[in-house]
Coordinates of C-alpha atoms in Angstrom, one line a residue:
Chain A
X1 CA 1.1 37.7 36.8
X2 CA 0.3 41.6 36.0
X3 CA -0.3 41.9 32.5
X4 CA -3.8 41.5 31.4
X5 CA -3.3 39.9 28.1
X6 CA -0.9 36.9 29.4
X7 CA -3.8 34.8 29.2
X8 CA -3.4 35.3 25.3
X9 CA -0.2 33.7 25.2
X10 CA -1.7 30.1 25.3
X11 CA -4.2 30.8 22.7
X12 CA -1.6 32.2 20.4
X13 CA 0.1 28.9 20.7
X14 CA -2.9 26.9 20.1
X15 CA -3.7 28.9 17.1
X16 CA -6.9 30.2 18.4
X17 CA -6.6 33.8 17.8
X18 CA -7.9 35.4 14.6
X19 CA -5.5 37.0 12.4
X20 CA -6.0 40.6 13.8
X21 CA -6.0 39.3 17.4
X22 CA -2.7 37.5 16.5
X23 CA -1.1 40.4 15.3
X24 CA -2.3 42.7 18.1
X25 CA -0.7 40.0 20.7
X26 CA 2.3 39.8 19.1
X27 CA 3.1 43.7 19.0
X28 CA 2.2 43.6 22.4
X29 CA 4.4 40.7 23.5
X30 CA 7.3 42.7 21.9
X31 CA 7.2 44.9 24.4
X32 CA 6.2 42.9 27.1
X33 CA 8.5 40.8 29.1
X34 CA 5.9 38.8 31.1
X35 CA 4.1 37.6 27.9
X36 CA 7.6 36.8 26.3
X37 CA 8.6 34.5 29.5
X38 CA 5.0 32.8 29.3
X39 CA 5.5 32.2 25.2
X40 CA 9.0 30.9 26.1
X41 CA 7.7 28.7 29.0
X42 CA 5.0 27.3 27.0
X43 CA 7.5 26.2 24.4
X44 CA 10.0 24.9 26.8
X45 CA 7.2 22.7 28.1
X46 CA 6.7 21.1 24.9
X47 CA 10.4 20.6 24.2
X48 CA 11.1 18.9 27.4
X49 CA 8.2 16.5 27.2
X50 CA 8.9 15.9 23.4
X51 CA 12.1 14.9 24.3
X52 CA 11.0 11.7 26.1
X53 CA 12.3 8.7 24.3
X54 CA 10.0 6.3 22.4
X55 CA 11.2 2.6 22.8
X56 CA 13.9 1.7 20.4
X57 CA 13.9 -0.4 17.2
X58 CA 15.8 -1.6 14.6
X59 CA 15.0 -1.7 11.1
X60 CA 15.0 -5.1 10.8
X61 CA 12.4 -5.5 13.9
X62 CA 10.5 -2.7 11.9
X63 CA 10.5 -4.9 8.7
X64 CA 9.4 -8.1 10.7
X65 CA 6.9 -6.1 12.2
X66 CA 5.4 -5.1 8.8
X67 CA 5.4 -8.6 7.4
X68 CA 3.6 -9.7 10.6
X69 CA 1.0 -7.2 10.4
X70 CA 0.5 -8.0 6.8
X71 CA 0.2 -11.6 7.6
X72 CA -2.3 -10.9 10.5
X73 CA -4.6 -8.8 8.0
X74 CA -4.4 -11.4 5.3
X75 CA -5.7 -14.0 8.1
X76 CA -8.4 -11.6 9.2
X77 CA -9.9 -11.3 5.6
X78 CA -9.7 -15.1 4.9
X79 CA -11.0 -16.4 8.2
X80 CA -13.1 -15.3 10.9
X81 CA -11.2 -14.2 13.9
X82 CA -11.8 -16.3 16.9
X83 CA -13.1 -14.1 19.6
X84 CA -10.1 -13.9 22.1
X85 CA -11.2 -11.0 24.3
X86 CA -14.0 -12.6 26.6
X87 CA -14.8 -9.0 27.7
X88 CA -15.4 -7.9 24.0
X89 CA -17.2 -11.2 23.1
X90 CA -19.6 -10.6 26.1
X91 CA -20.2 -6.9 25.2
X92 CA -21.0 -8.1 21.8
X93 CA -23.5 -10.6 22.6
X94 CA -25.1 -7.9 24.6
X95 CA -25.2 -5.4 21.8
X96 CA -26.9 -8.0 19.9
X97 CA -29.5 -8.8 22.3
X98 CA -30.1 -5.4 22.9
X99 CA -30.2 -4.4 19.1
X100 CA -32.8 -7.5 18.4
X101 CA -35.0 -6.3 21.3
X102 CA -34.8 -2.9 20.1
X103 CA -35.6 -3.6 16.4
X104 CA -38.6 -5.6 17.2
X105 CA -39.8 -3.1 19.7
X106 CA -39.2 0.1 17.8
X107 CA -39.2 -0.8 14.1
X108 CA -40.9 -3.5 11.7
X109 CA -39.9 -3.3 7.9
X110 CA -43.3 -2.9 6.5
X111 CA -44.5 -6.0 4.1
X112 CA -43.9 -5.1 0.6
X113 CA -47.2 -4.3 -1.4
X114 CA -47.1 -6.4 -5.0
X115 CA -49.4 -7.4 -7.4
X116 CA -50.0 -10.9 -9.0
X117 CA -51.2 -11.3 -12.6
X118 CA -52.2 -14.6 -13.7
X119 CA -51.5 -14.4 -17.6
X120 CA -51.8 -18.2 -18.3
X121 CA -53.1 -20.9 -15.6
X122 CA -50.5 -19.4 -13.1
X123 CA -50.4 -21.8 -9.9
X124 CA -49.2 -20.0 -6.9
X125 CA -49.7 -19.2 -3.3
X126 CA -48.6 -16.4 -0.9
X127 CA -46.7 -16.7 2.0
X128 CA -45.4 -13.7 4.1
X129 CA -43.4 -13.7 7.3
X130 CA -42.9 -10.1 8.8
X131 CA -40.9 -7.9 5.9
X132 CA -40.3 -10.8 3.8
X133 CA -42.9 -11.7 1.3
X134 CA -42.5 -15.4 -0.6
X135 CA -44.6 -16.2 -3.3
X136 CA -44.5 -19.7 -4.5
X137 CA -45.0 -20.3 -8.1
X138 CA -45.6 -23.9 -8.9
X139 CA -46.7 -23.5 -12.6
X140 CA -48.1 -21.3 -15.4
X141 CA -47.3 -17.7 -16.3
X142 CA -47.5 -14.9 -13.9
X143 CA -46.6 -11.2 -13.8
X144 CA -45.4 -9.6 -10.8
X145 CA -45.3 -6.0 -10.0
X146 CA -43.7 -5.3 -6.7
X147 CA -43.4 -1.9 -5.0
X148 CA -39.9 -0.6 -4.1
X149 CA -38.8 -2.3 -1.1
X150 CA -37.8 0.0 2.2
X151 CA -35.5 -0.7 5.1
X152 CA -35.1 -4.7 5.4
X153 CA -38.4 -5.7 3.4
X154 CA -37.7 -8.5 1.0
X155 CA -39.7 -10.0 -2.0
X156 CA -38.9 -13.5 -3.2
X157 CA -40.7 -15.6 -5.6
X158 CA -39.9 -19.3 -5.0
X159 CA -39.6 -21.4 -8.2
X160 CA -39.7 -25.3 -8.3
X161 CA -36.1 -25.3 -9.4
X162 CA -34.7 -22.0 -8.1
X163 CA -35.7 -18.5 -6.9
X164 CA -36.0 -15.0 -7.8
X165 CA -35.4 -11.8 -5.5
X166 CA -36.5 -8.3 -6.3
X167 CA -35.9 -4.9 -5.1
X168 CA -39.1 -3.1 -6.7
X169 CA -39.7 -4.3 -10.3
X170 CA -42.2 -5.7 -13.0
X171 CA -41.1 -9.1 -14.3
X172 CA -42.9 -12.0 -15.8
X173 CA -42.0 -15.8 -14.9
X174 CA -43.0 -18.8 -16.6
X175 CA -42.8 -22.1 -15.2
X176 CA -43.7 -25.7 -17.1
X177 CA -43.5 -29.2 -15.3
X178 CA -41.4 -28.0 -12.6
X179 CA -39.0 -26.2 -14.7
X180 CA -38.5 -22.4 -15.2
X181 CA -38.7 -21.7 -18.7
X182 CA -38.2 -17.9 -18.9
X183 CA -38.0 -14.8 -16.9
X184 CA -38.7 -11.3 -18.6
X185 CA -37.9 -8.0 -16.7
X186 CA -39.8 -5.0 -17.7
X187 CA -38.7 -2.6 -14.9
X188 CA -36.2 -2.7 -12.3
X189 CA -33.8 -5.5 -11.5
X190 CA -34.0 -9.1 -10.3
X191 CA -31.6 -11.6 -8.8
X192 CA -32.2 -15.1 -10.6
X193 CA -31.1 -18.5 -9.4
X194 CA -32.1 -21.4 -11.8
X195 CA -29.9 -24.3 -12.7
X196 CA -27.4 -22.9 -15.4
X197 CA -27.9 -19.1 -14.3
X198 CA -27.0 -17.2 -11.3
X199 CA -27.1 -13.5 -12.0
X200 CA -29.1 -10.2 -12.4
X201 CA -31.5 -9.4 -15.1
X202 CA -31.8 -5.9 -15.6
X203 CA -35.1 -4.0 -17.3
X204 CA -35.5 -5.0 -20.8
X205 CA -33.6 -8.4 -20.2
X206 CA -34.8 -11.9 -20.4
X207 CA -33.4 -15.3 -19.4
X208 CA -32.8 -17.3 -21.4
X209 CA -31.7 -14.9 -24.1
X210 CA -34.6 -16.1 -26.5
X211 CA -38.0 -16.8 -25.4
X212 CA -41.5 -16.5 -26.3
X213 CA -43.4 -13.5 -25.0
X214 CA -45.9 -14.1 -22.4
X215 CA -49.8 -14.7 -23.1
X216 CA -52.1 -12.0 -21.4
X217 CA -54.9 -13.3 -19.1
X218 CA -56.8 -12.2 -15.7
X219 CA -55.4 -10.3 -12.8
X220 CA -55.1 -11.0 -9.0
X221 CA -54.1 -8.2 -6.9
X222 CA -52.7 -8.9 -3.5
X223 CA -52.3 -6.4 -0.5
X224 CA -53.6 -3.3 -2.8
X225 CA -50.7 -1.4 -4.4
X226 CA -50.8 2.5 -3.8
X227 CA -52.2 4.4 -6.6
X228 CA -48.8 5.7 -7.5
X229 CA -45.6 3.5 -7.6
X230 CA -42.0 4.8 -7.7
X231 CA -40.9 4.4 -11.2
X232 CA -37.6 2.2 -11.9
X233 CA -34.7 4.6 -11.7
X234 CA -32.6 2.0 -13.3
X235 CA -32.0 2.4 -17.1
X236 CA -32.4 -0.9 -19.3
X237 CA -29.2 -2.5 -19.6
X238 CA -27.9 -3.3 -23.0
X239 CA -29.4 -6.5 -23.8
X240 CA -26.6 -9.4 -23.1
X241 CA -26.5 -13.1 -22.8
X242 CA -27.0 -13.2 -19.2
X243 CA -26.7 -17.4 -19.1
X244 CA -23.2 -17.1 -20.7
X245 CA -20.3 -15.9 -18.4
X246 CA -17.2 -16.2 -20.4
X247 CA -15.0 -19.6 -19.9
X248 CA -12.2 -19.3 -17.7
X249 CA -9.1 -20.1 -19.5
X250 CA -7.4 -20.6 -16.0
X251 CA -8.8 -23.5 -14.1
X252 CA -7.2 -22.9 -10.8
X253 CA -8.9 -20.5 -8.0
X254 CA -6.0 -18.5 -7.4
X255 CA -5.2 -17.2 -10.9
X256 CA -9.1 -16.9 -11.2
X257 CA -9.4 -14.8 -8.3
X258 CA -6.5 -12.7 -9.2
X259 CA -8.2 -11.9 -12.6
X260 CA -11.3 -10.6 -11.0
X261 CA -9.3 -8.7 -8.5
X262 CA -7.2 -7.3 -11.2
X263 CA -10.5 -6.3 -13.1
X264 CA -11.7 -4.7 -10.1
X265 CA -8.6 -2.6 -9.0
X266 CA -8.7 -1.2 -12.6
X267 CA -12.0 -0.2 -12.3
X268 CA -13.3 -2.6 -14.8
X269 CA -16.5 -3.4 -12.7
X270 CA -18.7 -5.1 -15.3
X271 CA -15.9 -7.9 -15.9
X272 CA -15.2 -7.9 -12.3
X273 CA -18.8 -8.9 -11.6
X274 CA -18.6 -11.4 -14.3
X275 CA -15.2 -13.2 -13.1
X276 CA -16.3 -13.0 -9.4
X277 CA -19.8 -14.7 -10.3
X278 CA -17.7 -17.2 -11.9
X279 CA -15.5 -17.8 -9.2
X280 CA -18.5 -18.4 -6.8
X281 CA -20.1 -20.7 -8.9
X282 CA -16.9 -22.5 -9.6
X283 CA -15.1 -22.5 -6.3
X284 CA -17.9 -22.2 -3.8
X285 CA -15.9 -23.9 -1.2
X286 CA -12.8 -21.7 -1.8
X287 CA -11.9 -19.5 1.3
X288 CA -12.1 -16.4 -1.2
X289 CA -15.7 -17.2 -2.2
X290 CA -16.8 -15.0 0.3
X291 CA -14.9 -12.1 -0.5
X292 CA -16.0 -12.6 -4.4
X293 CA -19.6 -12.9 -3.4
X294 CA -19.0 -9.5 -1.5
X295 CA -17.2 -7.7 -4.5
X296 CA -19.7 -8.9 -6.6
X297 CA -22.0 -6.3 -4.8
X298 CA -19.3 -3.7 -4.4
X299 CA -18.6 -3.9 -8.4
X300 CA -22.5 -3.4 -9.0
X301 CA -22.6 -0.5 -6.5
X302 CA -19.7 1.3 -8.4
X303 CA -21.5 0.6 -11.5
X304 CA -24.1 2.5 -10.3
X305 CA -26.7 -0.2 -10.2
X306 CA -27.8 0.1 -6.7
X307 CA -30.4 -2.3 -7.0
X308 CA -28.5 -5.2 -8.3
X309 CA -26.1 -4.4 -5.5
X310 CA -28.5 -4.6 -2.6
X311 CA -29.7 -7.9 -4.1
X312 CA -26.0 -9.4 -4.1
X313 CA -25.4 -7.9 -1.0
X314 CA -28.7 -9.5 0.8
X315 CA -27.5 -12.8 -1.1
X316 CA -24.1 -12.3 0.8
X317 CA -25.8 -11.6 4.2
X318 CA -27.8 -14.9 3.8
X319 CA -24.6 -17.0 2.7
X320 CA -22.5 -15.9 5.5
X321 CA -24.7 -14.4 8.7
X322 CA -21.6 -14.0 10.4
X323 CA -19.2 -12.8 7.4
X324 CA -16.3 -10.4 7.5
X325 CA -17.9 -7.9 5.3
X326 CA -21.1 -7.9 7.2
X327 CA -21.2 -4.2 7.8
X328 CA -20.4 -3.2 4.4
X329 CA -22.9 -5.6 3.1
X330 CA -25.7 -4.3 5.1
X331 CA -25.0 -0.9 3.9
X332 CA -25.2 -2.0 0.2
X333 CA -28.2 -3.8 1.1
X334 CA -29.9 -0.8 2.5
X335 CA -30.5 -1.7 6.0
Chain B
X1 CA 16.7 2.4 -24.7
X2 CA 13.9 3.8 -22.7
X3 CA 13.6 3.7 -18.9
X4 CA 10.2 2.9 -17.2
X5 CA 8.5 5.7 -15.8
X6 CA 9.2 6.0 -11.8
X7 CA 6.2 4.5 -10.3
X8 CA 4.2 7.3 -8.4
X9 CA 3.6 6.6 -4.5
X10 CA -0.2 6.4 -4.1
X11 CA -2.0 8.9 -2.2
X12 CA -3.4 8.0 1.6
X13 CA -6.9 8.1 0.0
X14 CA -5.9 5.7 -2.7
X15 CA -4.0 3.5 -0.3
X16 CA -7.4 3.2 1.9
X17 CA -9.5 2.3 -0.8
X18 CA -7.2 -0.5 -1.9
X19 CA -7.3 -1.7 1.8
X20 CA -11.2 -1.4 1.6
X21 CA -10.9 -4.0 -1.2
X22 CA -8.6 -6.3 0.7
X23 CA -5.3 -5.1 -0.8
X24 CA -2.7 -6.0 2.0
X25 CA 0.1 -4.3 0.0
X26 CA -1.6 -0.9 0.5
X27 CA -1.9 -1.6 4.4
X28 CA 1.9 -2.2 4.2
X29 CA 2.5 1.2 2.1
X30 CA 0.6 2.7 4.6
X31 CA 2.5 1.2 7.8
X32 CA 5.5 2.5 6.1
X33 CA 4.2 5.9 5.8
X34 CA 2.8 6.3 9.5
X35 CA 4.5 3.5 11.5
X36 CA 6.6 6.0 13.2
X37 CA 3.9 8.6 14.0
X38 CA 1.8 6.1 15.5
X39 CA 4.4 4.2 17.4
X40 CA 5.5 7.9 19.0
X41 CA 1.9 8.8 19.8
X42 CA 1.2 5.5 21.5
X43 CA 4.5 6.0 23.6
X44 CA 3.8 9.5 24.3
X45 CA 0.2 8.2 25.6
X46 CA 1.9 6.3 28.4
X47 CA 1.8 3.0 27.0
X48 CA 4.4 0.5 28.4
X49 CA 7.5 -0.3 26.1
X50 CA 6.8 -3.7 26.1
X51 CA 3.3 -3.2 24.7
X52 CA 3.8 -0.3 22.2
X53 CA 4.5 -2.4 19.2
X54 CA 1.5 -4.7 19.7
X55 CA -0.8 -1.7 19.9
X56 CA 0.8 -0.1 16.6
X57 CA -0.1 -3.7 15.1
X58 CA -3.7 -3.4 16.3
X59 CA -4.0 0.0 15.2
X60 CA -3.1 -0.7 11.4
X61 CA -5.2 -4.1 11.8
X62 CA -8.1 -1.9 12.8
X63 CA -7.4 0.8 10.0
X64 CA -7.6 -2.3 7.4
X65 CA -11.1 -3.4 9.0
X66 CA -12.5 0.0 9.1
X67 CA -11.1 1.3 6.0
X68 CA -14.4 2.1 4.2
X69 CA -15.2 4.7 7.0
X70 CA -12.0 6.9 6.0
X71 CA -13.6 10.1 4.9
X72 CA -11.2 10.3 1.9
X73 CA -8.9 13.7 3.6
X74 CA -5.7 14.1 1.7
X75 CA -3.9 12.9 5.1
X76 CA -4.7 9.7 7.0
X77 CA -2.6 10.5 9.9
X78 CA -4.9 11.9 11.8
X79 CA -7.5 9.4 10.9
X80 CA -4.9 7.0 12.5
X81 CA -4.4 8.9 15.5
X82 CA -7.8 8.8 16.2
X83 CA -7.4 4.9 15.8
X84 CA -4.4 4.7 18.1
X85 CA -6.0 6.6 20.9
X86 CA -8.7 4.0 20.5
X87 CA -6.7 1.4 20.9
X88 CA -4.8 2.8 24.1
X89 CA -7.9 3.3 25.5
X90 CA -8.8 -0.3 25.2
X91 CA -5.6 -1.5 26.1
X92 CA -5.9 0.5 29.6
X93 CA -9.2 -1.1 30.3
X94 CA -8.1 -4.7 29.5
X95 CA -8.2 -6.9 32.6
X96 CA -4.8 -8.2 31.7
X97 CA -3.2 -4.8 31.7
X98 CA -4.4 -4.6 35.0
X99 CA -2.8 -7.5 36.3
X100 CA 0.4 -6.5 34.5
X101 CA 0.3 -3.2 36.2
X102 CA -0.3 -4.5 39.6
X103 CA 2.4 -7.0 39.0
X104 CA 4.9 -4.0 37.8
X105 CA 4.1 -2.0 40.6
X106 CA 4.6 -4.6 43.3
X107 CA 8.4 -5.1 41.5
X108 CA 9.2 -1.9 40.4
X109 CA 12.5 -1.0 41.1
X110 CA 13.5 2.5 42.4
X111 CA 14.3 4.7 39.5
X112 CA 17.2 6.6 41.3
X113 CA 19.4 3.5 41.1
X114 CA 18.7 3.1 37.4
X115 CA 19.7 6.6 36.6
X116 CA 22.5 6.7 38.7
X117 CA 25.1 5.8 36.2
X118 CA 26.5 8.3 33.6
X119 CA 24.9 11.7 32.8
X120 CA 22.8 11.4 36.1
X121 CA 21.5 14.9 35.5
X122 CA 19.9 14.3 32.1
X123 CA 18.5 10.9 33.1
X124 CA 17.0 12.3 36.0
X125 CA 15.1 15.3 34.1
X126 CA 13.9 13.0 31.8
X127 CA 12.4 10.6 34.5
X128 CA 10.9 14.0 36.2
X129 CA 9.1 14.7 32.9
X130 CA 7.9 11.0 32.4
X131 CA 6.7 11.2 35.8
X132 CA 4.8 14.5 35.5
X133 CA 3.4 13.1 32.2
X134 CA 2.1 10.0 33.8
X135 CA 0.6 11.8 36.5
X136 CA -1.7 13.5 34.3
X137 CA -5.2 12.0 33.9
X138 CA -5.9 10.0 30.7
X139 CA -8.0 12.6 29.4
X140 CA -5.5 15.5 30.1
X141 CA -2.9 13.3 28.4
X142 CA -4.5 12.5 25.4
X143 CA -5.3 15.9 24.6
X144 CA -1.7 17.4 25.6
X145 CA -0.2 14.7 23.6
X146 CA -2.3 15.1 20.5
X147 CA -2.4 18.8 20.2
X148 CA 1.0 20.1 21.7
X149 CA 3.2 17.2 20.8
X150 CA 1.8 15.7 17.8
X151 CA 0.6 19.1 16.2
X152 CA -3.0 18.3 15.6
X153 CA -5.5 20.9 15.6
X154 CA -8.2 21.2 18.2
X155 CA -10.9 20.6 15.8
X156 CA -9.5 17.2 14.6
X157 CA -8.8 16.2 18.1
X158 CA -12.3 17.0 19.1
X159 CA -13.4 15.0 16.5
X160 CA -11.1 12.0 17.2
X161 CA -12.2 12.2 21.0
X162 CA -15.9 13.1 20.4
X163 CA -15.8 16.0 22.5
X164 CA -16.4 19.9 21.8
X165 CA -13.6 21.9 20.8
X166 CA -14.0 23.9 23.9
X167 CA -13.5 20.8 25.7
X168 CA -10.2 20.3 24.1
X169 CA -8.8 23.7 24.9
X170 CA -10.0 23.6 28.7
X171 CA -8.2 20.2 29.1
X172 CA -5.0 21.4 27.4
X173 CA -4.9 24.3 29.3
X174 CA -5.4 22.0 32.7
X175 CA -2.8 19.9 31.5
X176 CA -0.2 22.8 31.0
X177 CA -0.9 23.8 34.4
X178 CA -0.7 20.5 36.0
X179 CA 2.7 19.7 34.2
X180 CA 4.5 22.9 34.9
X181 CA 3.2 22.3 38.9
X182 CA 4.6 18.9 39.0
X183 CA 8.0 20.0 37.4
X184 CA 8.4 22.7 39.5
X185 CA 7.5 20.6 42.6
X186 CA 10.3 18.1 41.9
X187 CA 12.6 20.3 40.7

């Protein structure tokens, strides 16, 4: 090899020369036999290897493979795939163990700061476990102010007949004789579960739709909140009727799920959220209930309601600890 | 009488979004679009003929599972190629494959006998090219196939293989060098 520019032939073929270098090399190659031979040799090498045959397949075989692929994908969506690869299963267990050790060693989610105001003979007690703070409200009326939660922190109010989970909010709860009478949200979003209602309440909303305003009373502060708390970034939602989800006209789960998917696919996420909520409520044992629960969270996220999405995602993770949508749910939950 | 408007084919980003939402028909559409490319890539990466279609299935199943991680680029071809490369790598490391390779090695017939039929010269040339490609290390072979044969850019391949772009060019250079030397020896 005697041409000092021969090395540029590869760079030219690879597209690594800038425009001026490329033009310069091409002018040079026009008069250089050695570089022309090198370019031809590089092209011939690719052509020879590219000509190697690929295993043959008929159109019928291709269609069968397509059908089989879709069947396997559908199966994976509705069931958990059993671990058939022992090596992968072992590696997964190892990764989980290491992750648990790492999480505990390096990072503990901070316990949320919150304030409880006793408005009328509130009977409540505090139970904190690491980053999950639980307040049991047995009776009376109490106002809650919860600082915006970080990482894996959670705040739950246990009611005699249900529960409330929040992401950073202000709300008032009234419990009488073991029954939750009202929940009023003034800031943020809560996920409320009581008999007859399972859904999100945004700032400005209340459950049930009409309720007497709570009386005022003394204040009890727990785990003193910082001087400045982040204000709720969630705009008040239009007052709706949270306790009333449109009665389904189709009783069977298949058409109900299909309707919800249609709403989701067409971008009507508010309706999709309602329909998925109804599906989960009416068909909790259906194989698609897991998807429906996750898609509720995704619908809220696409509506811009990140706090609501996080709450619903957290519920999905609790309900399906090994669920297929776990990675996506963790992302929505902010973990 | 009005005719219905022709249905526009969804672009790759739309298909991936639908797959993320659990739409299996979108997976079928993606398979129609790129099955040939993925199949050819996997075969060129040296997977035995009997395993190619299985790995194609695994590639598209993985695409369904990780659809949310698609970055929304115009064409999913490069993304799918990256998944296919990963599937081939896993396949090579599987215990089962090791046993199959050992069994195939123990019973492999002489290629000369197989190519001794009509068009012997073309068949022998093809066999030499196959052997030259097979002799490349996995890393050099990946880069040569992805860049030189499949036409992916150096930056795309660097992202697929999680290596610096400069490493892509270095491996490609050595792959070409080895292929030429091997083919020159055999002829």
